[in-house]
Coordinates of C-alpha atoms and ligand atoms in Angstrom, one line a residue:
M15 CA -163.9 55.4 80.8
G16 CA -161.1 53.1 81.8
K17 CA -161.6 49.7 83.1
L18 CA -159.9 50.7 86.4
D19 CA -161.6 54.1 86.9
G20 CA -163.7 54.5 90.0
H21 CA -165.1 56.9 92.6
C22 CA -166.4 57.1 96.1
L23 CA -170.0 57.2 97.2
C24 CA -170.3 61.0 97.1
G25 CA -168.1 61.4 94.0
E26 CA -165.5 63.7 95.5
V27 CA -162.7 61.2 95.3
T28 CA -162.0 59.7 91.9
Y29 CA -159.2 57.6 90.5
T30 CA -157.9 56.3 87.3
V31 CA -155.2 53.8 86.5
A32 CA -152.8 54.1 83.5
N33 CA -152.2 50.4 83.0
E34 CA -155.5 48.5 82.8
D35 CA -154.1 45.1 83.5
P36 CA -154.4 44.4 87.3
V37 CA -151.5 42.7 89.0
I38 CA -153.8 40.7 91.3
T39 CA -157.6 40.5 91.8
G40 CA -158.6 39.0 95.0
I41 CA -160.7 38.7 98.1
C42 CA -159.2 39.6 101.5
H43 CA -160.7 38.1 104.6
C44 CA -158.4 39.9 107.1
T45 CA -160.0 41.4 110.1
E46 CA -159.2 45.0 109.2
C47 CA -160.6 44.7 105.6
R48 CA -163.8 43.2 107.1
R49 CA -164.1 46.0 109.6
Q50 CA -163.4 48.8 107.1
S51 CA -165.7 47.5 104.5
G52 CA -168.5 46.5 107.0
A53 CA -168.8 43.3 105.0
A54 CA -167.7 39.7 105.2
W55 CA -164.6 40.4 103.0
S56 CA -163.1 43.0 100.8
I57 CA -162.7 42.7 97.0
V58 CA -159.4 44.2 95.9
V59 CA -157.6 44.9 92.6
A60 CA -153.9 45.4 93.0
V61 CA -152.2 47.8 90.6
S62 CA -148.8 49.5 90.5
R63 CA -148.7 52.5 92.8
D64 CA -146.9 54.5 90.0
E65 CA -149.9 54.1 87.7
I66 CA -152.8 55.1 89.9
E67 CA -153.9 58.7 90.1
I68 CA -156.3 59.6 92.9
T69 CA -157.9 63.0 93.1
G70 CA -160.2 64.7 95.6
D71 CA -159.6 67.0 98.6
S72 CA -161.6 64.7 100.9
L73 CA -159.1 61.9 100.6
R74 CA -157.9 60.8 104.1
T75 CA -155.6 58.1 105.4
F76 CA -156.2 55.8 108.4
D77 CA -153.3 53.6 109.4
T78 CA -153.9 50.1 110.8
I79 CA -151.7 47.3 112.1
G80 CA -153.6 44.2 111.5
D81 CA -154.7 41.9 114.3
D82 CA -153.9 39.0 112.0
T83 CA -151.5 40.5 109.5
R84 CA -149.3 42.4 112.0
V85 CA -148.2 44.8 109.2
P86 CA -149.0 48.5 108.8
V87 CA -151.5 49.3 106.1
H88 CA -152.3 52.9 105.1
R89 CA -156.0 52.9 104.3
Q90 CA -157.1 55.8 102.1
F91 CA -160.8 56.7 102.1
C92 CA -163.1 59.5 101.4
G93 CA -163.5 61.7 104.6
N94 CA -166.8 63.0 103.3
C95 CA -168.7 59.8 102.6
G96 CA -166.5 57.2 104.2
S97 CA -165.9 55.0 101.2
P98 CA -162.6 53.0 101.3
I99 CA -160.6 53.8 98.1
V100 CA -157.2 52.1 98.3
S101 CA -155.0 50.2 100.8
L102 CA -151.2 50.8 100.7
A103 CA -149.7 47.9 102.5
E104 CA -146.1 48.2 103.7
W105 CA -145.4 44.6 102.7
A106 CA -146.1 45.5 99.1
P107 CA -144.6 49.0 98.6
E108 CA -145.0 48.8 94.8
L109 CA -148.7 48.1 94.9
A110 CA -152.0 49.8 95.6
F111 CA -155.0 47.7 96.5
I112 CA -158.1 49.3 95.0
K113 CA -161.3 48.6 96.9
A114 CA -163.1 47.1 93.9
G115 CA -166.6 48.0 95.1
T116 CA -165.7 51.6 94.1
L117 CA -164.9 50.8 90.4
E118 CA -167.2 52.4 87.8
D119 CA -167.8 48.9 86.4
A120 CA -166.6 45.8 88.3
S121 CA -168.6 43.3 86.2
W122 CA -165.4 42.0 84.6
L123 CA -163.8 41.2 87.9
E124 CA -163.3 37.6 88.8
P125 CA -161.1 37.2 91.9
E126 CA -158.1 35.0 91.3
L127 CA -157.3 34.3 94.9
E128 CA -158.5 34.6 98.5
A129 CA -156.1 35.8 101.2
W130 CA -156.3 35.5 105.0
C131 CA -158.7 32.6 104.8
E132 CA -157.9 31.7 108.3
S133 CA -159.6 34.9 109.4
A134 CA -162.6 34.3 107.2
L135 CA -166.1 34.0 108.6
P136 CA -167.1 30.4 108.7
W137 CA -169.9 30.7 106.1
A138 CA -167.9 33.1 103.9
L139 CA -165.3 30.6 102.6
D140 CA -166.2 28.5 99.7
T141 CA -163.1 26.6 98.5
S142 CA -165.0 24.6 95.9
R143 CA -163.6 26.9 93.1
E144 CA -160.4 25.1 92.4
D145 CA -159.2 27.7 89.8
R146 CA -158.8 30.2 92.6
G147 CA -155.9 30.3 95.0
Y148 CA -156.6 30.1 98.7
F149 CA -154.1 31.5 101.1
P150 CA -154.5 30.8 104.9
R151 CA -152.6 34.0 105.6
G152 CA -151.2 36.9 103.5
L153 CA -149.5 36.6 100.2
D154 CA -146.2 37.6 101.7
T155 CA -146.0 34.7 104.0
E156 CA -144.1 31.5 103.5
G157 CA -145.3 29.3 100.6
A158 CA -147.0 32.2 98.9
D159 CA -146.2 30.9 95.5
E160 CA -148.1 27.8 96.2
P161 CA -151.4 28.3 97.9
S162 CA -151.9 25.8 100.6
E163 CA -154.9 23.7 101.1
V164 CA -157.6 25.4 103.1
Q165 CA -160.1 23.1 104.8
P166 CA -163.6 24.4 104.9
V167 CA -164.6 25.0 108.4
S168 CA -167.0 22.4 109.7
S169 CA -168.7 22.1 113.0
Ligands
ZN227 ZN1 -166.9 60.5 99.0
ZN228 ZN1 -157.2 42.7 104.2

């Protein structure tokens, strides 16, 4: 079993990644990731699109244009059980963002950064972990090399 092998809830869609060193591990707070995952955020592992192999006849794609991101994202999921598998964002044509909850074993995963923090639910943003990058918006936006300060939301 590879470190980046995974499958959907019903098991029909599976994937494996040739290179086991992720490009990015992160948390995405964007509105679409929250809606798709049904959770407060989405945990993603970015890998090279050339190196991921996804199999399963039930794989479907739903395209979104983000309320906050304003960029098209092709969201691939299992049409049988509904599990999100990968997001293919047009701003990062070389990357596939694996929805890390579908990994066989995600216990090694420690997110390096959090993106779209300005869309985060107020209770869901803990900026006390200074070794993590916090991006108010996406990684493609200005100043992406240097994460800007994100102030915790206070009432
Ligand atoms: Zn499935
Ligand atoms: Zn997102």
